[in-house]
PDB file of C-alpha atoms in Angstrom:
ATOM      1  CA  MET A   1      -0.038   0.028   0.013  1.00 52.00           C
ATOM      2  CA  TYR A   2       1.170   3.484  -0.817  1.00 47.00           C
ATOM      3  CA  VAL A   3       0.769   5.679   2.359  1.00 46.00           C
ATOM      4  CA  VAL A   4       1.716   9.316   2.602  1.00 48.00           C
ATOM      5  CA  ASP A   5       3.826  10.299   5.545  1.00 49.00           C
ATOM      6  CA  VAL A   6       2.443  13.567   7.065  1.00 45.00           C
ATOM      7  CA  GLY A   7       4.806  13.637   9.972  1.00 46.00           C
ATOM      8  CA  ALA A   8       7.304  16.423   9.165  1.00 52.00           C
ATOM      9  CA  GLN A   9       6.048  19.909   9.404  1.00 48.00           C
ATOM     10  CA  VAL A  10       7.869  22.410   7.525  1.00 82.00           C
ATOM     11  CA  ILE A  11       7.588  25.130   4.814  1.00 94.00           C
ATOM     12  CA  GLY A  12       6.297  24.589   1.378  1.00 96.00           C
ATOM     13  CA  VAL A  13       5.712  26.862  -1.653  1.00 97.00           C
ATOM     14  CA  ASN A  14       2.810  27.443  -4.205  1.00 98.00           C
ATOM     15  CA  TYR A  15       4.012  26.899  -7.740  1.00 97.00           C
ATOM     16  CA  GLY A  16       1.614  28.676 -10.139  1.00 96.00           C
ATOM     17  CA  LEU A  17       2.012  28.900 -13.978  1.00 96.00           C
ATOM     18  CA  LEU A  18       0.001  31.898 -14.794  1.00 95.00           C
ATOM     19  CA  GLY A  19       2.839  33.576 -16.615  1.00 95.00           C
ATOM     20  CA  ASN A  20       4.279  33.622 -20.081  1.00 95.00           C
ATOM     21  CA  ASN A  21       7.771  34.136 -19.168  1.00 96.00           C
ATOM     22  CA  LEU A  22       8.334  31.477 -16.455  1.00 96.00           C
ATOM     23  CA  PRO A  23      11.300  29.152 -16.261  1.00 97.00           C
ATOM     24  CA  SER A  24      11.089  25.476 -17.334  1.00 97.00           C
ATOM     25  CA  ALA A  25       9.805  22.873 -14.815  1.00 96.00           C
ATOM     26  CA  ASP A  26      13.168  21.306 -14.330  1.00 96.00           C
ATOM     27  CA  GLN A  27      14.726  24.716 -13.540  1.00 97.00           C
ATOM     28  CA  VAL A  28      11.883  25.420 -11.117  1.00 97.00           C
ATOM     29  CA  ILE A  29      12.162  22.168  -9.273  1.00 96.00           C
ATOM     30  CA  ALA A  30      15.982  22.606  -8.882  1.00 96.00           C
ATOM     31  CA  LEU A  31      15.323  26.264  -7.657  1.00 96.00           C
ATOM     32  CA  ILE A  32      12.739  24.974  -5.047  1.00 95.00           C
ATOM     33  CA  LYS A  33      15.252  22.340  -3.900  1.00 94.00           C
ATOM     34  CA  SER A  34      18.305  24.651  -3.797  1.00 93.00           C
ATOM     35  CA  ASN A  35      16.284  26.828  -1.405  1.00 93.00           C
ATOM     36  CA  LYS A  36      15.712  24.025   1.163  1.00 91.00           C
ATOM     37  CA  ILE A  37      12.075  23.805   0.490  1.00 94.00           C
ATOM     38  CA  ASN A  38      10.624  20.215   0.456  1.00 94.00           C
ATOM     39  CA  LYS A  39       7.046  20.726  -0.275  1.00 97.00           C
ATOM     40  CA  VAL A  40       5.146  22.203  -3.410  1.00 97.00           C
ATOM     41  CA  ARG A  41       1.628  22.815  -4.156  1.00 98.00           C
ATOM     42  CA  ILE A  42       0.395  22.889  -7.693  1.00 98.00           C
ATOM     43  CA  PHE A  43      -3.174  24.005  -8.580  1.00 96.00           C
ATOM     44  CA  GLN A  44      -3.993  21.371 -11.150  1.00 96.00           C
ATOM     45  CA  PRO A  45      -2.229  18.265 -12.597  1.00 95.00           C
ATOM     46  CA  TYR A  46       0.124  19.909 -15.048  1.00 95.00           C
ATOM     47  CA  GLN A  47       1.640  16.716 -16.715  1.00 95.00           C
ATOM     48  CA  GLY A  48       4.883  18.264 -17.488  1.00 95.00           C
ATOM     49  CA  VAL A  49       5.337  19.426 -13.928  1.00 97.00           C
ATOM     50  CA  LEU A  50       4.283  16.022 -12.522  1.00 97.00           C
ATOM     51  CA  GLN A  51       6.906  14.319 -14.836  1.00 97.00           C
ATOM     52  CA  THR A  52       9.643  16.634 -13.499  1.00 97.00           C
ATOM     53  CA  LEU A  53       8.602  15.977  -9.869  1.00 98.00           C
ATOM     54  CA  LYS A  54       9.353  12.226 -10.293  1.00 97.00           C
ATOM     55  CA  ASP A  55      12.179  11.181  -7.952  1.00 96.00           C
ATOM     56  CA  SER A  56      12.603  14.764  -6.843  1.00 96.00           C
ATOM     57  CA  ASN A  57      11.767  13.793  -3.147  1.00 96.00           C
ATOM     58  CA  LEU A  58       9.527  16.839  -2.932  1.00 97.00           C
ATOM     59  CA  GLU A  59       6.084  16.351  -1.292  1.00 97.00           C
ATOM     60  CA  VAL A  60       3.281  17.429  -3.639  1.00 98.00           C
ATOM     61  CA  VAL A  61      -0.114  18.961  -2.795  1.00 98.00           C
ATOM     62  CA  LEU A  62      -2.064  18.283  -5.980  1.00 98.00           C
ATOM     63  CA  GLY A  63      -5.137  20.324  -6.871  1.00 98.00           C
ATOM     64  CA  THR A  64      -7.958  19.719  -9.397  1.00 97.00           C
ATOM     65  CA  LEU A  65      -9.504  22.189 -11.731  1.00 96.00           C
ATOM     66  CA  ASN A  66     -12.572  23.867 -10.092  1.00 96.00           C
ATOM     67  CA  GLU A  67     -14.404  23.234 -13.309  1.00 96.00           C
ATOM     68  CA  ASP A  68     -13.918  19.420 -12.954  1.00 97.00           C
ATOM     69  CA  LEU A  69     -15.706  19.285  -9.569  1.00 97.00           C
ATOM     70  CA  GLN A  70     -19.148  18.663 -10.953  1.00 98.00           C
ATOM     71  CA  GLN A  71     -17.997  15.641 -12.917  1.00 98.00           C
ATOM     72  CA  LEU A  72     -15.738  14.407 -10.163  1.00 98.00           C
ATOM     73  CA  ALA A  73     -18.827  14.533  -7.929  1.00 98.00           C
ATOM     74  CA  THR A  74     -21.368  12.895 -10.086  1.00 98.00           C
ATOM     75  CA  ASP A  75     -19.398  10.327 -12.126  1.00 97.00           C
ATOM     76  CA  GLN A  76     -17.308   7.785 -10.173  1.00 96.00           C
ATOM     77  CA  SER A  77     -15.632   6.525 -13.397  1.00 97.00           C
ATOM     78  CA  PHE A  78     -14.468  10.084 -14.158  1.00 97.00           C
ATOM     79  CA  ALA A  79     -12.971  10.209 -10.588  1.00 98.00           C
ATOM     80  CA  ALA A  80     -11.375   6.899 -11.019  1.00 98.00           C
ATOM     81  CA  ASN A  81      -9.822   7.957 -14.438  1.00 98.00           C
ATOM     82  CA  TRP A  82      -8.644  11.279 -12.912  1.00 98.00           C
ATOM     83  CA  VAL A  83      -6.895   9.388 -10.101  1.00 98.00           C
ATOM     84  CA  LYS A  84      -5.496   6.878 -12.675  1.00 98.00           C
ATOM     85  CA  ASP A  85      -4.012   9.528 -14.984  1.00 97.00           C
ATOM     86  CA  ASN A  86      -2.868  12.074 -12.335  1.00 98.00           C
ATOM     87  CA  VAL A  87      -1.982  10.108  -9.155  1.00 98.00           C
ATOM     88  CA  LEU A  88      -1.430   6.401  -9.920  1.00 98.00           C
ATOM     89  CA  ALA A  89       0.542   7.158 -12.979  1.00 97.00           C
ATOM     90  CA  TYR A  90       3.187   8.934 -10.885  1.00 97.00           C
ATOM     91  CA  ILE A  91       3.290   6.781  -7.660  1.00 96.00           C
ATOM     92  CA  PRO A  92       5.653   6.115  -6.043  1.00 95.00           C
ATOM     93  CA  SER A  93       8.052   8.372  -7.982  1.00 97.00           C
ATOM     94  CA  VAL A  94       6.052  11.377  -6.870  1.00 97.00           C
ATOM     95  CA  LYS A  95       5.329  11.793  -3.226  1.00 97.00           C
ATOM     96  CA  PHE A  96       1.750  13.084  -2.953  1.00 98.00           C
ATOM     97  CA  ARG A  97       0.983  14.774   0.438  1.00 98.00           C
ATOM     98  CA  TYR A  98      -2.544  15.910  -0.157  1.00 98.00           C
ATOM     99  CA  ILE A  99      -5.161  15.940  -2.925  1.00 98.00           C
ATOM    100  CA  THR A 100      -7.354  19.046  -2.961  1.00 98.00           C
ATOM    101  CA  LEU A 101     -10.775  19.112  -4.447  1.00 98.00           C
ATOM    102  CA  GLY A 102     -11.541  22.689  -5.225  1.00 95.00           C
ATOM    103  CA  ASN A 103      -9.671  25.937  -4.445  1.00 97.00           C
ATOM    104  CA  GLU A 104     -11.617  28.644  -2.787  1.00 96.00           C
ATOM    105  CA  VAL A 105     -14.960  27.436  -4.191  1.00 96.00           C
ATOM    106  CA  ILE A 106     -16.991  27.707  -0.881  1.00 96.00           C
ATOM    107  CA  PRO A 107     -19.168  29.668  -1.034  1.00 95.00           C
ATOM    108  CA  GLY A 108     -19.892  29.602  -4.765  1.00 95.00           C
ATOM    109  CA  GLN A 109     -21.412  27.623  -7.675  1.00 95.00           C
ATOM    110  CA  TYR A 110     -19.185  24.595  -7.173  1.00 96.00           C
ATOM    111  CA  ALA A 111     -19.520  24.509  -3.297  1.00 96.00           C
ATOM    112  CA  ASN A 112     -22.046  21.689  -3.207  1.00 96.00           C
ATOM    113  CA  PHE A 113     -19.952  19.369  -5.394  1.00 98.00           C
ATOM    114  CA  VAL A 114     -16.818  19.327  -3.118  1.00 98.00           C
ATOM    115  CA  TYR A 115     -17.987  16.750  -0.619  1.00 98.00           C
ATOM    116  CA  ASP A 116     -19.159  14.166  -3.264  1.00 98.00           C
ATOM    117  CA  ALA A 117     -15.988  14.809  -5.312  1.00 98.00           C
ATOM    118  CA  MET A 118     -13.919  14.183  -2.271  1.00 98.00           C
ATOM    119  CA  GLN A 119     -15.737  10.903  -1.559  1.00 98.00           C
ATOM    120  CA  ASN A 120     -15.432   9.722  -5.106  1.00 98.00           C
ATOM    121  CA  VAL A 121     -11.629  10.471  -5.288  1.00 98.00           C
ATOM    122  CA  GLN A 122     -11.086   8.785  -2.007  1.00 98.00           C
ATOM    123  CA  ASN A 123     -13.010   5.739  -3.173  1.00 98.00           C
ATOM    124  CA  ALA A 124     -10.797   5.548  -6.266  1.00 98.00           C
ATOM    125  CA  LEU A 125      -7.632   5.938  -4.201  1.00 98.00           C
ATOM    126  CA  LYS A 126      -8.717   3.221  -1.792  1.00 97.00           C
ATOM    127  CA  ALA A 127      -9.667   0.861  -4.617  1.00 96.00           C
ATOM    128  CA  ALA A 128      -6.013   1.309  -5.810  1.00 96.00           C
ATOM    129  CA  ASN A 129      -4.777   0.722  -2.334  1.00 96.00           C
ATOM    130  CA  VAL A 130      -3.316   4.185  -2.069  1.00 96.00           C
ATOM    131  CA  ASN A 131      -3.808   6.323   1.065  1.00 96.00           C
ATOM    132  CA  VAL A 132      -3.302   9.985   0.437  1.00 97.00           C
ATOM    133  CA  PRO A 133      -5.402  12.572   2.367  1.00 98.00           C
ATOM    134  CA  VAL A 134      -8.246  14.100   0.370  1.00 98.00           C
ATOM    135  CA  THR A 135      -9.388  17.553   1.300  1.00 98.00           C
ATOM    136  CA  THR A 136     -10.280  21.043  -0.104  1.00 98.00           C
ATOM    137  CA  VAL A 137      -8.887  24.456   0.050  1.00 98.00           C
ATOM    138  CA  VAL A 138     -10.948  27.329   1.593  1.00 97.00           C
ATOM    139  CA  SER A 139     -10.556  30.999   1.756  1.00 96.00           C
ATOM    140  CA  TYR A 140     -11.560  33.243   4.662  1.00 94.00           C
ATOM    141  CA  ALA A 141     -14.737  33.892   2.755  1.00 93.00           C
ATOM    142  CA  VAL A 142     -16.065  30.603   4.558  1.00 95.00           C
ATOM    143  CA  LEU A 143     -16.292  32.432   7.698  1.00 95.00           C
ATOM    144  CA  GLY A 144     -19.412  34.438   8.587  1.00 94.00           C
ATOM    145  CA  SER A 145     -17.640  36.039  11.576  1.00 89.00           C
ATOM    146  CA  SER A 146     -14.023  35.863  12.502  1.00 90.00           C
ATOM    147  CA  TYR A 147     -13.310  38.409  15.193  1.00 91.00           C
ATOM    148  CA  PRO A 148     -12.546  37.827  18.021  1.00 92.00           C
ATOM    149  CA  PRO A 149     -11.404  34.266  17.005  1.00 96.00           C
ATOM    150  CA  SER A 150     -13.582  32.782  19.768  1.00 96.00           C
ATOM    151  CA  ASN A 151     -16.589  34.223  17.971  1.00 95.00           C
ATOM    152  CA  ALA A 152     -15.941  32.649  14.663  1.00 96.00           C
ATOM    153  CA  SER A 153     -18.283  30.480  12.651  1.00 96.00           C
ATOM    154  CA  PHE A 154     -18.984  29.451   9.180  1.00 96.00           C
ATOM    155  CA  GLY A 155     -21.176  31.805   7.189  1.00 96.00           C
ATOM    156  CA  GLN A 156     -24.769  30.970   6.179  1.00 94.00           C
ATOM    157  CA  ASP A 157     -23.738  30.572   2.527  1.00 94.00           C
ATOM    158  CA  SER A 158     -20.891  28.183   3.473  1.00 96.00           C
ATOM    159  CA  SER A 159     -22.425  26.131   6.310  1.00 95.00           C
ATOM    160  CA  ALA A 160     -24.271  23.555   4.135  1.00 95.00           C
ATOM    161  CA  ALA A 161     -21.141  22.617   2.307  1.00 96.00           C
ATOM    162  CA  MET A 162     -18.874  22.747   5.360  1.00 97.00           C
ATOM    163  CA  SER A 163     -21.227  20.714   7.610  1.00 96.00           C
ATOM    164  CA  LYS A 164     -20.789  17.790   5.257  1.00 97.00           C
ATOM    165  CA  ILE A 165     -17.013  18.300   4.523  1.00 98.00           C
ATOM    166  CA  VAL A 166     -15.850  18.672   8.060  1.00 98.00           C
ATOM    167  CA  PRO A 167     -17.296  15.356   9.426  1.00 97.00           C
ATOM    168  CA  PHE A 168     -15.572  13.601   6.387  1.00 98.00           C
ATOM    169  CA  LEU A 169     -12.257  15.175   7.421  1.00 98.00           C
ATOM    170  CA  GLN A 170     -12.777  14.350  11.106  1.00 98.00           C
ATOM    171  CA  GLN A 171     -13.611  10.684  10.438  1.00 97.00           C
ATOM    172  CA  ASN A 172     -10.614  10.205   8.211  1.00 97.00           C
ATOM    173  CA  GLN A 173      -8.175  12.349  10.179  1.00 97.00           C
ATOM    174  CA  TYR A 174      -7.590  14.575   7.136  1.00 98.00           C
ATOM    175  CA  PRO A 175      -6.638  18.277   7.432  1.00 98.00           C
ATOM    176  CA  LEU A 176      -8.559  21.287   6.085  1.00 98.00           C
ATOM    177  CA  LEU A 177      -6.354  23.492   3.834  1.00 98.00           C
ATOM    178  CA  ALA A 178      -6.951  27.193   4.306  1.00 98.00           C
ATOM    179  CA  ASN A 179      -5.654  30.334   2.724  1.00 98.00           C
ATOM    180  CA  VAL A 180      -4.647  32.929   5.372  1.00 98.00           C
ATOM    181  CA  TYR A 181      -3.784  36.434   4.403  1.00 97.00           C
ATOM    182  CA  PRO A 182      -3.306  39.023   7.096  1.00 97.00           C
ATOM    183  CA  CYS A 183      -2.228  41.472   4.371  1.00 97.00           C
ATOM    184  CA  PHE A 184      -5.745  41.737   2.893  1.00 95.00           C
ATOM    185  CA  ALA A 185      -7.352  42.488   6.301  1.00 94.00           C
ATOM    186  CA  TYR A 186      -4.490  45.158   6.916  1.00 95.00           C
ATOM    187  CA  PHE A 187      -5.028  46.774   3.575  1.00 96.00           C
ATOM    188  CA  GLY A 188      -8.675  47.087   4.294  1.00 93.00           C
ATOM    189  CA  GLU A 189      -8.319  48.629   7.768  1.00 92.00           C
ATOM    190  CA  PRO A 190      -4.702  50.103   8.082  1.00 93.00           C
ATOM    191  CA  THR A 191      -5.849  52.591  10.770  1.00 92.00           C
ATOM    192  CA  ASN A 192      -7.497  49.995  12.869  1.00 93.00           C
ATOM    193  CA  ILE A 193      -4.985  47.128  12.603  1.00 94.00           C
ATOM    194  CA  ASN A 194      -1.476  47.543  14.080  1.00 94.00           C
ATOM    195  CA  ALA A 195       1.194  47.063  11.345  1.00 96.00           C
ATOM    196  CA  ASP A 196       3.424  44.929  13.559  1.00 97.00           C
ATOM    197  CA  TYR A 197       0.531  42.712  14.441  1.00 97.00           C
ATOM    198  CA  ALA A 198      -0.295  42.157  10.718  1.00 97.00           C
ATOM    199  CA  LEU A 199       3.300  41.628   9.820  1.00 98.00           C
ATOM    200  CA  GLY A 200       4.028  39.278  12.673  1.00 97.00           C
ATOM    201  CA  ASN A 201       6.824  41.430  14.136  1.00 97.00           C
ATOM    202  CA  PRO A 202       7.815  40.169  17.634  1.00 92.00           C
ATOM    203  CA  ASN A 203       7.412  43.640  19.116  1.00 92.00           C
ATOM    204  CA  ALA A 204       3.748  43.686  18.404  1.00 93.00           C
ATOM    205  CA  SER A 205       1.279  44.300  21.282  1.00 92.00           C
ATOM    206  CA  PHE A 206      -0.857  41.396  22.340  1.00 93.00           C
ATOM    207  CA  VAL A 207      -4.614  41.162  21.543  1.00 94.00           C
ATOM    208  CA  TYR A 208      -6.515  39.362  24.082  1.00 95.00           C
ATOM    209  CA  ASP A 209      -9.463  36.955  23.413  1.00 96.00           C
ATOM    210  CA  GLY A 210     -10.738  35.406  26.723  1.00 95.00           C
ATOM    211  CA  THR A 211      -7.923  33.456  28.145  1.00 95.00           C
ATOM    212  CA  LEU A 212      -5.841  33.396  24.922  1.00 96.00           C
ATOM    213  CA  SER A 213      -3.563  36.150  23.701  1.00 97.00           C
ATOM    214  CA  TYR A 214      -2.223  36.874  20.170  1.00 97.00           C
ATOM    215  CA  ASN A 215       0.742  39.014  19.089  1.00 95.00           C
ATOM    216  CA  ASN A 216       0.259  38.224  15.423  1.00 97.00           C
ATOM    217  CA  MET A 217      -2.735  38.159  13.081  1.00 97.00           C
ATOM    218  CA  PHE A 218      -1.531  34.895  11.398  1.00 98.00           C
ATOM    219  CA  ASP A 219      -2.157  32.884  14.542  1.00 98.00           C
ATOM    220  CA  ALA A 220      -5.549  34.687  15.276  1.00 97.00           C
ATOM    221  CA  MET A 221      -6.744  33.903  11.774  1.00 97.00           C
ATOM    222  CA  ILE A 222      -5.860  30.194  12.056  1.00 98.00           C
ATOM    223  CA  ASP A 223      -7.559  30.009  15.502  1.00 98.00           C
ATOM    224  CA  ALA A 224     -10.748  31.662  14.093  1.00 98.00           C
ATOM    225  CA  MET A 225     -10.895  28.773  11.610  1.00 98.00           C
ATOM    226  CA  TYR A 226     -10.351  26.156  14.393  1.00 98.00           C
ATOM    227  CA  VAL A 227     -13.281  27.613  16.371  1.00 98.00           C
ATOM    228  CA  ALA A 228     -15.450  27.397  13.263  1.00 97.00           C
ATOM    229  CA  LEU A 229     -14.448  23.775  12.774  1.00 97.00           C
ATOM    230  CA  GLU A 230     -15.270  22.841  16.264  1.00 96.00           C
ATOM    231  CA  LYS A 231     -18.654  24.342  15.941  1.00 96.00           C
ATOM    232  CA  VAL A 232     -19.554  21.701  13.247  1.00 95.00           C
ATOM    233  CA  GLY A 233     -17.937  18.765  14.753  1.00 94.00           C
ATOM    234  CA  GLY A 234     -14.303  19.193  13.617  1.00 96.00           C
ATOM    235  CA  ASN A 235     -12.660  19.020  16.978  1.00 95.00           C
ATOM    236  CA  ASP A 236      -9.621  17.042  15.759  1.00 96.00           C
ATOM    237  CA  VAL A 237      -9.355  18.473  12.162  1.00 97.00           C
ATOM    238  CA  LYS A 238      -5.923  20.151  11.601  1.00 97.00           C
ATOM    239  CA  ILE A 239      -5.643  23.410   9.716  1.00 98.00           C
ATOM    240  CA  VAL A 240      -2.831  23.411   7.126  1.00 97.00           C
ATOM    241  CA  VAL A 241      -2.168  26.919   5.746  1.00 98.00           C
ATOM    242  CA  SER A 242      -2.265  26.246   2.035  1.00 98.00           C
ATOM    243  CA  GLU A 243      -1.448  29.848   1.118  1.00 98.00           C
ATOM    244  CA  THR A 244      -0.027  32.805   2.893  1.00 98.00           C
ATOM    245  CA  GLY A 245       2.057  35.718   1.597  1.00 98.00           C
ATOM    246  CA  TRP A 246       2.339  39.435   1.119  1.00 98.00           C
ATOM    247  CA  PRO A 247       2.579  41.321  -2.220  1.00 97.00           C
ATOM    248  CA  SER A 248       5.711  43.343  -2.910  1.00 98.00           C
ATOM    249  CA  ALA A 249       3.961  45.913  -5.305  1.00 95.00           C
ATOM    250  CA  GLY A 250       0.552  46.833  -6.499  1.00 95.00           C
ATOM    251  CA  ALA A 251      -0.761  48.752  -3.479  1.00 93.00           C
ATOM    252  CA  ASP A 252       0.432  51.395  -1.081  1.00 92.00           C
ATOM    253  CA  LEU A 253       1.178  48.875   1.665  1.00 96.00           C
ATOM    254  CA  ALA A 254       2.443  46.248  -0.761  1.00 95.00           C
ATOM    255  CA  THR A 255       6.143  46.921  -0.605  1.00 97.00           C
ATOM    256  CA  ILE A 256       9.176  44.745  -0.836  1.00 98.00           C
ATOM    257  CA  ASN A 257      10.144  45.503   2.625  1.00 97.00           C
ATOM    258  CA  ASN A 258       6.667  44.496   3.994  1.00 98.00           C
ATOM    259  CA  ALA A 259       6.625  41.340   1.965  1.00 98.00           C
ATOM    260  CA  LYS A 260      10.157  40.427   3.089  1.00 98.00           C
ATOM    261  CA  THR A 261       9.215  41.044   6.731  1.00 98.00           C
ATOM    262  CA  TYR A 262       5.962  39.177   6.690  1.00 98.00           C
ATOM    263  CA  VAL A 263       7.115  36.147   4.787  1.00 98.00           C
ATOM    264  CA  ASN A 264      10.293  35.664   6.913  1.00 97.00           C
ATOM    265  CA  ASN A 265       8.341  36.106  10.116  1.00 97.00           C
ATOM    266  CA  VAL A 266       5.875  33.441   9.036  1.00 97.00           C
ATOM    267  CA  ILE A 267       8.728  31.101   8.108  1.00 96.00           C
ATOM    268  CA  GLN A 268      10.380  31.550  11.445  1.00 95.00           C
ATOM    269  CA  ARG A 269       7.076  31.214  13.147  1.00 95.00           C
ATOM    270  CA  VAL A 270       6.351  27.925  11.541  1.00 95.00           C
ATOM    271  CA  LEU A 271       9.830  26.605  12.158  1.00 93.00           C
ATOM    272  CA  THR A 272       9.553  26.950  15.894  1.00 92.00           C
ATOM    273  CA  GLY A 273       7.421  23.871  15.768  1.00 93.00           C
ATOM    274  CA  LYS A 274       4.923  25.536  18.097  1.00 94.00           C
ATOM    275  CA  GLY A 275       1.212  25.595  17.456  1.00 96.00           C
ATOM    276  CA  THR A 276      -1.313  28.468  17.873  1.00 97.00           C
ATOM    277  CA  PRO A 277      -2.695  29.617  21.252  1.00 97.00           C
ATOM    278  CA  LYS A 278      -5.795  27.466  20.695  1.00 97.00           C
ATOM    279  CA  ARG A 279      -3.830  24.380  19.457  1.00 96.00           C
ATOM    280  CA  PRO A 280      -0.334  24.816  21.147  1.00 96.00           C
ATOM    281  CA  GLU A 281       0.477  21.131  20.615  1.00 93.00           C
ATOM    282  CA  THR A 282      -0.330  21.154  16.832  1.00 94.00           C
ATOM    283  CA  PRO A 283       2.741  22.241  14.801  1.00 94.00           C
ATOM    284  CA  LEU A 284       2.042  24.440  11.915  1.00 96.00           C
ATOM    285  CA  GLU A 285       2.482  23.672   8.180  1.00 96.00           C
ATOM    286  CA  ALA A 286       2.338  26.592   5.712  1.00 97.00           C
ATOM    287  CA  TYR A 287       2.848  27.018   2.019  1.00 98.00           C
ATOM    288  CA  ILE A 288       4.152  30.405   0.964  1.00 97.00           C
ATOM    289  CA  PHE A 289       2.243  32.211  -1.900  1.00 97.00           C
ATOM    290  CA  ALA A 290       3.897  32.192  -4.314  1.00 97.00           C
ATOM    291  CA  LEU A 291       7.070  31.116  -6.020  1.00 97.00           C
ATOM    292  CA  PHE A 292       7.000  33.682  -8.886  1.00 97.00           C
ATOM    293  CA  ASN A 293       5.556  36.940  -9.867  1.00 97.00           C
ATOM    294  CA  GLU A 294       2.988  35.810 -12.570  1.00 96.00           C
ATOM    295  CA  ASN A 295       2.277  38.292 -15.295  1.00 95.00           C
ATOM    296  CA  GLN A 296      -1.072  36.694 -16.503  1.00 95.00           C
ATOM    297  CA  LYS A 297      -2.843  37.047 -13.186  1.00 96.00           C
ATOM    298  CA  PRO A 298      -5.038  40.149 -12.705  1.00 95.00           C
ATOM    299  CA  ALA A 299      -2.972  43.450 -12.612  1.00 93.00           C
ATOM    300  CA  GLY A 300      -2.040  44.853  -9.246  1.00 95.00           C
ATOM    301  CA  THR A 301      -1.151  43.012  -6.080  1.00 95.00           C
ATOM    302  CA  GLU A 302      -2.072  39.580  -7.645  1.00 95.00           C
ATOM    303  CA  GLN A 303       0.934  39.818 -10.026  1.00 95.00           C
ATOM    304  CA  ASN A 304       3.321  40.459  -7.216  1.00 96.00           C
ATOM    305  CA  PHE A 305       3.199  37.769  -4.581  1.00 97.00           C
ATOM    306  CA  GLY A 306       6.409  36.032  -5.911  1.00 97.00           C
ATOM    307  CA  LEU A 307       9.481  35.160  -3.847  1.00 97.00           C
ATOM    308  CA  PHE A 308      11.294  35.190  -7.173  1.00 97.00           C
ATOM    309  CA  TYR A 309      11.074  37.139 -10.441  1.00 97.00           C
ATOM    310  CA  PRO A 310      10.565  34.965 -13.519  1.00 97.00           C
ATOM    311  CA  ASP A 311      14.372  35.044 -14.273  1.00 97.00           C
ATOM    312  CA  MET A 312      14.746  33.243 -10.882  1.00 96.00           C
ATOM    313  CA  THR A 313      16.443  36.249  -9.066  1.00 97.00           C
ATOM    314  CA  PRO A 314      14.937  36.849  -5.602  1.00 97.00           C
ATOM    315  CA  VAL A 315      12.444  39.576  -5.038  1.00 97.00           C
ATOM    316  CA  TYR A 316      13.790  39.722  -1.548  1.00 97.00           C
ATOM    317  CA  PRO A 317      15.941  37.433   0.618  1.00 93.00           C
ATOM    318  CA  VAL A 318      14.151  34.568   2.385  1.00 92.00           C
ATOM    319  CA  ASN A 319      15.571  32.450   5.209  1.00 83.00           C
ATOM    320  CA  ILE A 320      13.988  28.961   5.132  1.00 79.00           C
ATOM    321  CA  VAL A 321      16.466  27.362   7.682  1.00 61.00           C
TER     322      VAL A 321
END
């Protein structure tokens, strides 16, 4: 049986391909490894990238196209073929860490397909004697309220989908992947949110929520998601931060210095091995968004989340170890 090892908790990176000037997949995988990163997330099964990942020893988070969710949910044979073509064809040369059904589709037109798609893909994996956690990726839009963290809950437009997904994750001991972006909250309310708190600087003042205290927004946002999970039966579901980052251009507060500060603070925070105030014994796992600035994304901040320019020179220095 192929079983994924989800023991080591370190830093990964999101590898997107929405650029017309990006380096080749073999150059990218070499770049990732040279920077001591051992986990990579790809948003859909790019066959060229998966071929290059063979024997790389990188752990891979593999996504599906959102547009495929309906067919994955309603057609078990389609799900079986998807697993055959995109997972079984690469095992054991590619080390799959998670398979994600849907990226930020809850709430939305595809939300009600996620649970059935997860079930069908899991069935296909089990039929092949492969044990890789199956989950989905949510944005903060799933929460109806998030502040203070102890008051968090899933929103009315998300609760129907999440009330099916969370018990599935709880039963199978699979994590929920969540995209966590303090920068967007800070950009929206720069006069109400302390910059050091948003950036994760160690000198930030503490924010108190009952018996828990937070000196960075990253932890507080993760704990809000944990509170929402518990309210629908996900007491043991772990949060994996599938995306977090800070843009280096495209808005007033999107600067290279802020991006460098936030990303390096998150990396050092994760590498402590400590959990959040609510889950102190659960080490964090986070994937930095993103590897490159991608020029085919929407103009503005979206094009400027990269750790590297397309020529593979750093946008700013990052210390992974």
